[in-house]
Coordinates of C-alpha atoms and ligand atoms in Angstrom, one line a residue:
M290 CA -56.5 -65.4 65.9
S291 CA -55.8 -69.2 66.7
V292 CA -53.3 -71.0 64.7
R293 CA -55.9 -72.9 62.9
D294 CA -57.9 -69.7 61.7
R295 CA -54.7 -68.4 59.9
W296 CA -55.9 -69.7 56.4
Y297 CA -53.4 -67.3 54.6
Q298 CA -50.5 -69.0 55.9
D299 CA -51.7 -72.2 54.2
A300 CA -53.2 -70.7 51.2
V301 CA -52.4 -71.4 47.8
L302 CA -53.0 -68.5 45.6
Y303 CA -54.1 -67.8 42.3
C304 CA -53.8 -64.2 40.4
L305 CA -55.6 -63.3 37.5
D306 CA -57.1 -60.4 35.8
V307 CA -60.3 -60.5 34.8
E308 CA -60.0 -58.5 31.3
T309 CA -57.9 -61.5 29.9
Y310 CA -59.4 -64.5 31.7
H311 CA -62.5 -65.6 30.1
D312 CA -64.9 -63.7 28.0
A313 CA -68.5 -64.9 28.5
N314 CA -70.4 -62.3 26.5
G315 CA -68.6 -62.6 23.1
D316 CA -67.2 -58.9 23.0
G317 CA -63.5 -59.7 23.4
V318 CA -62.9 -58.5 26.9
G319 CA -62.9 -61.0 29.7
D320 CA -65.9 -60.4 32.4
F321 CA -66.7 -61.9 35.8
A322 CA -69.5 -64.0 34.2
G323 CA -66.6 -65.7 32.2
L324 CA -64.3 -66.0 35.4
T325 CA -67.5 -67.4 37.3
A326 CA -67.5 -70.1 34.7
K327 CA -64.0 -71.0 35.2
L328 CA -64.2 -71.2 38.9
D329 CA -63.9 -75.1 38.7
H330 CA -60.7 -74.8 36.9
I331 CA -59.3 -73.0 39.5
A332 CA -60.7 -75.1 42.6
G333 CA -59.5 -78.2 40.5
L334 CA -55.8 -76.9 40.7
G335 CA -56.1 -76.8 44.3
A336 CA -56.0 -73.0 45.0
T337 CA -57.5 -71.5 47.8
C338 CA -57.8 -68.1 47.3
I339 CA -57.9 -66.0 44.1
W340 CA -56.3 -62.6 44.0
L341 CA -57.9 -60.2 41.4
L342 CA -55.8 -57.6 39.7
P343 CA -58.0 -54.2 39.4
F344 CA -61.3 -54.4 37.9
Y345 CA -62.6 -50.9 38.7
P346 CA -63.6 -48.6 36.3
T347 CA -60.5 -47.2 34.4
P348 CA -59.1 -45.2 31.5
N349 CA -56.6 -48.5 31.4
R350 CA -53.3 -46.8 30.6
D351 CA -51.8 -48.8 33.5
N352 CA -53.6 -52.2 33.1
G353 CA -56.2 -50.8 35.6
Y354 CA -53.8 -49.6 38.1
D355 CA -55.1 -46.1 37.1
V356 CA -58.5 -46.0 39.0
C357 CA -61.2 -43.7 38.4
D358 CA -63.9 -45.2 40.8
H359 CA -62.8 -47.3 43.5
Y360 CA -66.4 -48.2 44.4
A361 CA -67.6 -50.0 41.1
V362 CA -67.0 -52.5 38.8
D363 CA -65.2 -51.3 34.9
P364 CA -68.7 -51.9 32.7
R365 CA -66.5 -53.9 30.5
L366 CA -66.0 -56.6 32.6
G367 CA -69.5 -56.8 34.2
T368 CA -71.6 -55.2 37.1
L369 CA -71.3 -55.0 40.9
G370 CA -74.0 -57.7 40.5
D371 CA -71.6 -59.9 38.4
F372 CA -69.2 -59.4 41.1
V373 CA -71.2 -60.4 43.9
E374 CA -72.4 -63.6 42.1
F375 CA -68.8 -64.6 41.4
I376 CA -67.9 -63.9 45.1
R377 CA -70.8 -66.3 45.9
A378 CA -69.9 -68.9 43.3
A379 CA -66.1 -68.8 44.7
E380 CA -67.5 -69.2 48.0
D381 CA -69.5 -72.3 47.5
R382 CA -66.0 -74.2 45.9
G383 CA -64.0 -72.8 49.4
L384 CA -62.3 -70.2 47.5
R385 CA -61.6 -66.9 49.2
V386 CA -61.1 -63.8 47.0
I387 CA -58.6 -61.1 47.8
V388 CA -58.7 -58.0 45.7
D389 CA -56.2 -55.1 44.9
L390 CA -56.5 -52.0 46.9
V391 CA -54.7 -49.3 44.8
V392 CA -54.8 -46.2 46.9
N393 CA -51.2 -44.8 46.4
H394 CA -52.6 -42.8 43.7
T395 CA -55.7 -42.5 41.2
S396 CA -56.1 -41.8 37.7
D397 CA -56.1 -38.2 36.8
Q398 CA -59.5 -38.8 35.4
H399 CA -60.6 -39.6 38.9
P400 CA -63.4 -37.1 39.9
W401 CA -61.4 -36.6 43.0
F402 CA -58.5 -35.5 40.9
Q403 CA -60.5 -33.4 38.5
E404 CA -62.2 -31.4 41.7
A405 CA -58.6 -31.2 43.4
R406 CA -57.3 -29.4 40.7
D407 CA -59.2 -26.3 41.8
P408 CA -56.8 -25.1 44.6
D409 CA -60.0 -23.7 46.6
S410 CA -61.7 -26.9 46.5
D411 CA -61.9 -29.1 50.0
R412 CA -60.5 -31.8 47.7
H413 CA -57.2 -30.0 46.9
D414 CA -55.3 -31.3 49.7
W415 CA -56.3 -34.9 48.5
Y416 CA -53.2 -35.0 46.5
V417 CA -49.7 -33.9 46.9
W418 CA -49.0 -30.3 45.5
S419 CA -46.2 -28.2 45.5
D420 CA -45.8 -24.3 44.0
E421 CA -42.2 -25.1 42.8
K422 CA -41.0 -28.4 41.0
P423 CA -38.9 -29.7 43.6
E424 CA -35.3 -30.2 43.0
D425 CA -35.3 -33.8 43.1
A426 CA -38.2 -34.0 40.6
D427 CA -36.6 -35.9 38.1
E428 CA -35.5 -38.8 40.4
G429 CA -37.0 -41.7 41.6
M430 CA -39.1 -43.1 38.5
I431 CA -40.5 -45.9 38.8
F432 CA -40.5 -46.4 35.1
P433 CA -37.4 -44.9 33.8
G434 CA -37.9 -44.7 29.8
E435 CA -41.4 -44.1 30.0
Q436 CA -41.5 -41.6 32.6
E437 CA -39.7 -38.2 32.9
T438 CA -40.3 -36.8 36.2
V439 CA -42.5 -37.5 39.4
W440 CA -43.7 -34.0 39.8
T441 CA -46.0 -32.6 36.5
Y442 CA -47.3 -29.2 36.3
D443 CA -51.3 -29.0 36.3
R444 CA -52.4 -25.9 34.4
K445 CA -55.6 -25.5 36.1
A446 CA -54.3 -25.8 39.8
K447 CA -51.0 -23.7 38.6
R448 CA -49.1 -26.3 40.9
Y449 CA -47.1 -29.4 40.5
Y450 CA -48.4 -32.5 41.7
L451 CA -46.3 -35.8 42.7
H452 CA -46.8 -38.8 41.0
R453 CA -44.4 -41.9 41.9
F454 CA -45.9 -43.6 38.9
Y455 CA -47.0 -42.4 35.6
E456 CA -47.9 -39.0 35.0
H457 CA -51.6 -39.6 34.9
Q458 CA -51.5 -41.4 38.3
P459 CA -51.5 -38.4 40.8
D460 CA -50.6 -39.6 44.3
L461 CA -53.4 -39.1 47.0
N462 CA -52.2 -37.3 50.2
I463 CA -52.8 -40.0 52.9
A464 CA -51.5 -37.6 55.7
N465 CA -55.2 -35.9 55.0
P466 CA -57.8 -37.7 57.6
H467 CA -60.3 -37.3 55.0
V468 CA -58.3 -39.4 52.6
R469 CA -57.7 -41.8 55.2
A470 CA -61.6 -42.2 55.7
E471 CA -62.3 -42.6 52.5
I472 CA -59.5 -45.4 51.9
E473 CA -61.3 -47.3 54.8
R474 CA -64.7 -46.8 53.0
V475 CA -63.3 -48.4 50.0
M476 CA -62.1 -51.2 52.4
G477 CA -65.3 -51.3 54.2
F478 CA -67.1 -51.6 51.2
W479 CA -65.2 -54.7 49.4
L480 CA -65.1 -56.4 52.6
R481 CA -69.2 -56.2 53.0
L482 CA -69.2 -57.6 49.6
G483 CA -67.3 -60.4 50.8
V484 CA -63.7 -60.2 50.0
S485 CA -61.2 -61.8 52.3
G486 CA -58.6 -59.0 52.2
F487 CA -56.4 -56.8 50.2
R488 CA -53.3 -56.7 48.2
I489 CA -51.9 -53.5 48.9
D490 CA -50.5 -51.8 45.8
A491 CA -47.3 -50.2 46.1
A492 CA -47.0 -50.3 49.9
P493 CA -44.1 -48.6 50.1
F494 CA -44.7 -45.6 48.3
L495 CA -48.1 -45.4 50.0
I496 CA -46.8 -44.9 53.5
E497 CA -43.6 -43.0 52.2
H498 CA -43.2 -39.6 54.0
K499 CA -45.6 -37.4 52.1
G500 CA -46.1 -35.5 55.6
I501 CA -48.1 -38.2 57.1
D502 CA -46.5 -37.7 60.5
E503 CA -47.3 -33.9 60.6
V504 CA -51.0 -34.6 60.3
S505 CA -51.4 -37.8 62.6
G506 CA -48.7 -36.5 65.0
K507 CA -47.2 -40.2 64.5
A508 CA -43.3 -39.7 63.8
D509 CA -43.1 -43.2 62.1
P510 CA -45.1 -43.6 59.0
Y511 CA -45.1 -47.6 59.4
E512 CA -47.6 -46.8 62.2
Y513 CA -50.1 -46.3 59.5
L514 CA -49.8 -50.0 58.7
R515 CA -51.1 -50.6 62.3
D516 CA -54.1 -48.5 61.8
F517 CA -54.9 -50.1 58.5
R518 CA -54.8 -53.6 60.1
T519 CA -56.7 -52.1 63.1
F520 CA -59.5 -51.2 61.0
L521 CA -59.3 -54.1 58.9
S522 CA -59.7 -56.6 61.7
W523 CA -62.7 -54.8 63.3
R524 CA -64.7 -55.1 59.9
R525 CA -63.4 -58.8 59.5
G526 CA -61.3 -60.7 61.7
D527 CA -60.1 -63.3 59.2
A528 CA -59.4 -60.6 56.4
V529 CA -55.8 -60.2 55.3
L530 CA -53.6 -57.5 54.1
L531 CA -50.7 -58.8 51.5
A532 CA -48.3 -56.0 50.4
E533 CA -46.7 -55.3 47.5
A534 CA -43.4 -53.9 49.1
N535 CA -40.2 -54.8 47.3
V536 CA -38.0 -53.6 50.2
A537 CA -34.7 -54.3 51.7
P538 CA -34.4 -57.0 54.3
G539 CA -33.8 -54.7 57.0
E540 CA -37.0 -52.9 56.3
V541 CA -39.1 -56.2 56.4
P542 CA -39.8 -56.1 60.1
H543 CA -41.4 -52.6 59.6
Y544 CA -44.1 -54.1 57.4
F545 CA -44.9 -57.1 59.8
G546 CA -44.4 -55.7 63.1
D547 CA -44.5 -58.2 65.7
G548 CA -47.6 -59.5 63.8
E549 CA -49.9 -56.8 64.6
K550 CA -49.2 -54.9 61.1
L551 CA -49.4 -56.7 57.9
H552 CA -50.3 -60.3 57.6
M553 CA -48.2 -60.8 54.3
L554 CA -45.5 -59.7 52.1
F555 CA -44.2 -60.9 48.8
N556 CA -40.8 -62.1 49.2
F557 CA -39.0 -60.1 46.7
V558 CA -35.6 -60.8 48.1
L559 CA -36.2 -64.6 47.7
N560 CA -37.5 -64.2 44.3
Q561 CA -34.5 -62.4 42.7
H562 CA -32.1 -64.5 44.5
L563 CA -34.1 -67.5 43.2
F564 CA -33.5 -66.4 39.5
L565 CA -30.0 -65.8 40.1
A566 CA -29.4 -69.4 41.5
L567 CA -31.6 -70.6 38.1
A568 CA -29.1 -68.7 35.9
R569 CA -26.0 -69.8 37.9
Q570 CA -27.3 -73.6 38.4
R571 CA -26.0 -73.2 41.7
K572 CA -27.7 -73.3 45.1
A573 CA -26.0 -70.6 47.0
P574 CA -27.7 -67.5 45.8
L575 CA -31.0 -69.3 46.8
E576 CA -30.0 -70.0 50.4
R577 CA -28.6 -66.6 50.8
G578 CA -32.1 -65.2 49.3
L579 CA -34.0 -67.5 51.9
L580 CA -31.5 -66.3 55.0
L581 CA -31.4 -62.9 54.0
P582 CA -35.0 -61.5 55.2
P583 CA -35.8 -62.0 58.7
K584 CA -38.2 -64.7 59.5
P585 CA -41.8 -63.3 59.8
P586 CA -43.4 -63.5 63.1
D587 CA -46.1 -66.0 64.2
E588 CA -49.0 -64.2 62.3
G589 CA -47.0 -63.5 59.4
Q590 CA -46.5 -65.2 55.7
W591 CA -44.3 -64.9 52.8
A592 CA -46.3 -64.8 49.5
T593 CA -43.8 -66.9 47.5
F594 CA -43.9 -66.4 44.0
L595 CA -41.9 -66.7 40.6
R596 CA -43.4 -64.2 38.5
N597 CA -46.2 -61.4 38.6
H598 CA -47.9 -59.4 36.0
D599 CA -44.8 -56.8 36.1
E600 CA -41.1 -57.2 34.9
L601 CA -39.0 -59.6 36.8
A602 CA -37.9 -56.6 39.1
L603 CA -34.0 -57.4 39.9
G604 CA -33.0 -54.1 41.4
R605 CA -31.9 -55.7 44.6
L606 CA -29.6 -57.5 43.0
T607 CA -26.1 -56.1 41.8
E608 CA -25.5 -54.9 38.3
A609 CA -23.3 -57.9 37.7
Q610 CA -25.9 -60.3 38.9
R611 CA -28.5 -58.9 36.9
D612 CA -26.1 -59.3 33.8
E613 CA -25.9 -63.1 34.6
I614 CA -29.8 -63.3 34.9
A615 CA -29.9 -61.3 31.5
E616 CA -27.3 -63.4 30.0
A617 CA -29.0 -66.5 30.6
F618 CA -32.6 -65.6 30.6
A619 CA -33.1 -62.2 28.4
P620 CA -30.1 -62.4 25.9
D621 CA -31.6 -59.9 23.7
R622 CA -31.6 -57.3 26.2
E623 CA -33.2 -55.0 23.6
S624 CA -36.5 -56.6 23.3
M625 CA -36.4 -58.7 26.3
W626 CA -35.7 -56.2 29.3
V627 CA -37.6 -53.2 30.7
Y628 CA -37.0 -50.2 32.8
D629 CA -33.4 -51.2 33.5
R630 CA -34.9 -53.8 36.1
G631 CA -35.3 -56.9 34.6
P632 CA -36.7 -59.4 31.9
R633 CA -40.6 -58.9 30.7
R634 CA -41.1 -62.6 30.3
R635 CA -42.6 -65.4 31.7
V636 CA -40.8 -68.5 33.3
P637 CA -41.3 -71.2 30.5
P638 CA -39.8 -69.2 27.7
M639 CA -36.7 -67.8 30.0
L640 CA -36.2 -71.6 30.6
D641 CA -36.2 -72.2 26.8
G642 CA -39.2 -74.3 27.2
D643 CA -37.3 -77.2 28.8
A644 CA -40.1 -79.2 30.4
A645 CA -37.8 -80.7 33.3
R646 CA -36.4 -77.0 34.1
V647 CA -39.9 -75.6 34.3
R648 CA -41.5 -78.1 36.6
M649 CA -38.6 -77.9 38.7
A650 CA -38.8 -74.1 39.1
Y651 CA -42.6 -74.5 40.1
S652 CA -41.8 -77.1 42.5
L653 CA -39.4 -74.8 44.4
M654 CA -42.4 -72.2 44.3
L655 CA -44.6 -74.7 45.7
S656 CA -42.3 -76.1 48.3
L657 CA -40.4 -72.9 49.6
P658 CA -41.2 -71.3 52.8
G659 CA -44.3 -68.9 52.5
S660 CA -48.0 -69.4 50.4
P661 CA -47.3 -69.8 46.9
V662 CA -48.8 -67.4 44.4
I663 CA -49.6 -69.0 40.9
R664 CA -50.2 -66.5 38.3
Y665 CA -52.8 -67.6 35.6
G666 CA -51.4 -69.4 33.0
E667 CA -48.3 -70.8 34.9
E668 CA -50.3 -73.9 35.4
I669 CA -50.0 -74.8 31.6
G670 CA -46.7 -73.1 31.0
M671 CA -47.8 -70.3 29.0
G672 CA -45.4 -68.1 27.0
D673 CA -45.0 -64.3 26.3
D674 CA -45.6 -61.9 23.4
L675 CA -42.3 -59.9 22.9
S676 CA -44.1 -58.0 20.3
L677 CA -46.4 -56.1 22.8
P678 CA -45.1 -53.3 24.5
E679 CA -43.5 -52.9 27.9
R680 CA -45.2 -55.4 30.6
T681 CA -48.0 -56.0 28.2
A682 CA -46.0 -59.1 27.0
V683 CA -46.7 -61.1 29.8
R684 CA -50.2 -60.2 30.1
T685 CA -51.9 -62.1 27.2
P686 CA -55.3 -64.1 27.4
M687 CA -55.5 -67.4 29.2
Q688 CA -55.1 -70.4 26.8
W689 CA -58.3 -72.7 27.3
S690 CA -58.2 -74.7 24.1
D691 CA -57.2 -74.9 20.5
K692 CA -60.4 -73.2 19.3
P693 CA -59.9 -69.9 17.7
N694 CA -58.4 -67.3 20.1
A695 CA -57.5 -70.0 22.7
G696 CA -61.1 -70.4 23.7
F697 CA -60.8 -67.1 25.5
T698 CA -63.5 -65.5 23.7
S699 CA -65.8 -65.9 20.8
S700 CA -65.3 -62.8 19.3
D701 CA -62.5 -62.0 16.5
E702 CA -61.0 -59.3 18.2
P703 CA -59.7 -60.2 21.7
V704 CA -58.7 -57.6 23.8
R705 CA -55.0 -58.3 23.5
P706 CA -53.9 -60.7 20.8
V707 CA -53.6 -64.3 22.0
I708 CA -50.1 -66.2 21.3
D709 CA -50.5 -68.3 18.0
S710 CA -47.0 -68.7 17.1
G711 CA -44.1 -70.4 18.2
P712 CA -43.5 -73.0 20.8
F713 CA -46.0 -71.6 23.1
R714 CA -48.9 -70.9 20.9
Y715 CA -52.2 -71.9 22.2
Q716 CA -52.8 -74.5 20.1
A717 CA -50.1 -76.5 21.6
V718 CA -50.3 -75.1 25.2
N719 CA -53.7 -74.8 26.8
V720 CA -56.0 -76.2 29.3
D721 CA -57.9 -78.7 27.3
R722 CA -55.1 -80.4 25.9
Q723 CA -53.1 -80.9 29.2
R724 CA -56.2 -82.0 31.2
R725 CA -56.2 -85.0 28.9
E726 CA -52.5 -85.9 29.3
P727 CA -51.7 -87.5 32.6
D728 CA -48.3 -86.2 32.4
S729 CA -48.9 -82.6 31.6
L730 CA -47.6 -79.7 33.6
L731 CA -51.3 -79.1 34.6
M732 CA -51.7 -82.7 35.8
W733 CA -48.6 -82.5 37.7
M734 CA -49.3 -79.1 39.4
E735 CA -52.7 -80.6 40.4
R736 CA -50.8 -83.4 42.1
A737 CA -48.2 -81.3 43.8
I738 CA -50.5 -78.9 45.1
R739 CA -52.5 -81.8 46.5
A740 CA -49.3 -83.3 48.2
R741 CA -48.3 -80.0 49.3
K742 CA -51.5 -79.8 51.2
E743 CA -51.5 -83.3 52.7
A744 CA -48.0 -82.9 53.9
D745 CA -49.3 -79.9 55.8
V746 CA -45.8 -78.8 56.6
F747 CA -44.4 -76.8 53.6
G748 CA -45.1 -73.3 53.6
R749 CA -46.1 -72.3 57.1
G750 CA -43.8 -74.7 58.8
D751 CA -40.5 -74.0 60.6
W752 CA -38.0 -74.7 58.1
H753 CA -34.0 -74.9 57.8
V754 CA -31.7 -75.4 55.2
V755 CA -30.0 -78.9 54.6
D756 CA -26.4 -79.1 53.9
T757 CA -25.8 -81.4 50.7
D758 CA -22.6 -82.1 49.5
H759 CA -23.4 -80.5 46.1
A760 CA -23.1 -76.9 44.7
A761 CA -26.3 -77.2 42.5
V762 CA -28.4 -79.5 44.9
F763 CA -30.5 -77.6 47.2
A764 CA -32.4 -78.9 49.9
H765 CA -34.5 -77.8 52.6
V766 CA -36.6 -79.4 55.7
C767 CA -39.8 -77.9 57.1
K768 CA -41.5 -79.0 60.5
R769 CA -44.5 -78.8 62.1
G770 CA -45.9 -80.3 65.3
G771 CA -43.9 -83.8 65.1
R772 CA -44.1 -83.8 61.2
A773 CA -41.5 -83.0 58.8
A774 CA -40.8 -83.1 55.0
A775 CA -37.9 -82.2 52.8
A776 CA -37.4 -81.2 49.6
V777 CA -34.6 -81.6 47.4
H778 CA -33.9 -79.8 43.8
N779 CA -31.0 -80.1 41.3
L780 CA -30.8 -76.7 39.8
S781 CA -28.2 -77.7 37.1
D782 CA -28.8 -79.4 33.7
A783 CA -26.2 -82.4 35.0
E784 CA -27.0 -85.5 36.7
A785 CA -26.2 -85.2 40.6
E786 CA -25.2 -87.5 43.1
A787 CA -26.0 -85.6 46.7
A788 CA -25.6 -86.7 50.2
L789 CA -28.0 -84.5 52.3
D790 CA -26.9 -84.4 56.1
L791 CA -30.2 -85.2 57.8
S792 CA -28.7 -86.3 60.9
A793 CA -31.3 -84.7 63.0
Y794 CA -33.5 -86.9 61.4
A795 CA -31.9 -90.2 61.6
D796 CA -34.6 -92.4 63.1
R797 CA -37.0 -91.4 60.4
T798 CA -37.9 -93.2 57.1
P799 CA -38.2 -91.1 53.8
L800 CA -41.3 -91.6 52.0
D801 CA -42.1 -89.8 48.8
L802 CA -44.5 -87.4 48.3
L803 CA -45.2 -86.9 44.6
D804 CA -44.8 -90.2 43.5
P805 CA -45.4 -92.4 46.5
G806 CA -44.3 -95.4 43.7
D807 CA -40.9 -94.1 43.8
G808 CA -38.4 -95.9 46.6
L809 CA -36.1 -93.7 48.1
P810 CA -33.0 -95.2 50.1
G811 CA -33.0 -95.0 54.0
I812 CA -31.0 -92.5 55.9
T813 CA -27.7 -94.1 56.9
G814 CA -25.3 -92.7 59.4
G815 CA -27.4 -89.7 59.2
T816 CA -27.0 -89.2 55.5
L817 CA -29.4 -89.7 52.6
S818 CA -27.6 -90.4 49.4
L819 CA -29.8 -89.2 46.3
S820 CA -29.2 -89.4 42.5
L821 CA -31.3 -86.9 40.7
P822 CA -31.5 -86.5 36.9
P823 CA -30.7 -83.1 35.5
Y824 CA -33.0 -80.6 36.9
G825 CA -34.5 -83.3 38.9
F826 CA -36.4 -82.9 42.4
R827 CA -38.0 -84.8 45.1
W828 CA -40.3 -84.4 48.1
F829 CA -40.3 -86.7 50.8
R830 CA -41.9 -87.0 54.5
L831 CA -39.4 -88.0 57.1
D832 CA -41.8 -90.2 59.2
R833 CA -41.0 -91.6 62.1
A834 CA -40.1 -95.6 62.2
Ligands
LIG17 C1 -47.5 -51.9 41.0 C2 -48.5 -52.7 40.2 O1 -47.7 -54.1 40.3 C3 -48.0 -52.3 38.6 O2 -48.6 -52.9 37.7 C4 -48.6 -51.2 38.8 O3 -48.1 -50.3 37.4 C5 -48.0 -50.0 39.6 N1 -48.0 -50.6 41.0 C6 -48.7 -48.8 39.8 O4 -50.0 -48.8 40.2

């Protein structure tokens, strides 16, 4: 693949759940027709690729991550025809689409599992069974408090089945070649319908040792990732794999390989350190988070995000660090924290709705190394609803307007309540309103994304951290070809005077990227002296004189 073809390295991803995005038929549930009608919003924002959360038929006990048919669309969301129409409409606007590939497990209602419960059926070995309950069965739960074990007894099979996640999500046995062939068929199916790749759900669990080596004769479970990639590339050369893999920095190279395994990984390590930096109002944790994981190979790329549809997972930090984040961003731990791992809140409420601080946080997301992943609603600064259980708090319907139910649906019974009280109520925070306010978060984000694209160095460029003489002021430079651009962020609530060491760029002239009218001082003696307001930030090109 030539460098120019690596679209994912310059992508701006936009992630959404069809169910809560926009309802076209008025039944209260978002659908593909509704999403299709809103594609101009996504394209207008400047996103280049949509990541769809699972939209497959499901009992919906884990927000669709409990799939019971991998080859269909949940009838509540539309038909396969609607899906294809959506893909075409997205393509017309230059938008690619990637979809969630959930194959670590299925729903227990999946016909595969129902058949597999008969120990004599060919399907039995599609899942992972044990006659005895393994000794460590009550360890390694993903949802502590909601889940008691990872091995549950099935009365029909008279055996225990493995489930890393909820009890109703039995793990597939990918050591079984028939399962692997089926996963390829699933991928092949959606690729034919026009998707540009997959977000691989629960990647570390998918490849964890469930006997893979015994069957394939390969000692290294990560080798499966290579097989995945090879298959994908034969079917569609420009398709990508983006893994949900919250792994330790040392494991990262196993996922990227030398560029022949996965294309993209979410940068969970950076994400957690970024929140620590925001909580402390100090740059050190952010610099550490950036430098901890090894840089991806040439063909690889990070997916850089602030929040996703789950809790803010902070498991890679120490307990004391988690406590600092709790104190700053989830002071009522009882209602704001979940699974012992982190806040179940969106960014703006965590930052007390402070507009300057929220903007600064999103500015980091858009300028740090990697391809940014914007979660629906972030472009307008949506809040959360802590009265909803667990992670549902951050999964409320998109707020389009101040019409009833936020313009999400014409039904009186939206699939999930819209936020209609407090500072983030839809009457105050919605797309319609922000479109009319030149200074809104939405309009700022559109401009910032455009600036990012025009600068053409953030994201995939070679980057390095810049020394500033200020503990709260973080700066970095990205370079590509002969071009260079810098971003500087004041993480603190106090004004900051900072001196950036730009001695390597002493012969260049800084030119503001976000607000070209805003003058910048020149670089003198290798130093750029900047004064930044509380939570202020600047992006600037470093042009050769
Ligand atoms: C990761 C997904 O992000 C999460 O929402 C889901 O509950 C688990 N995988 C299980 O599929």
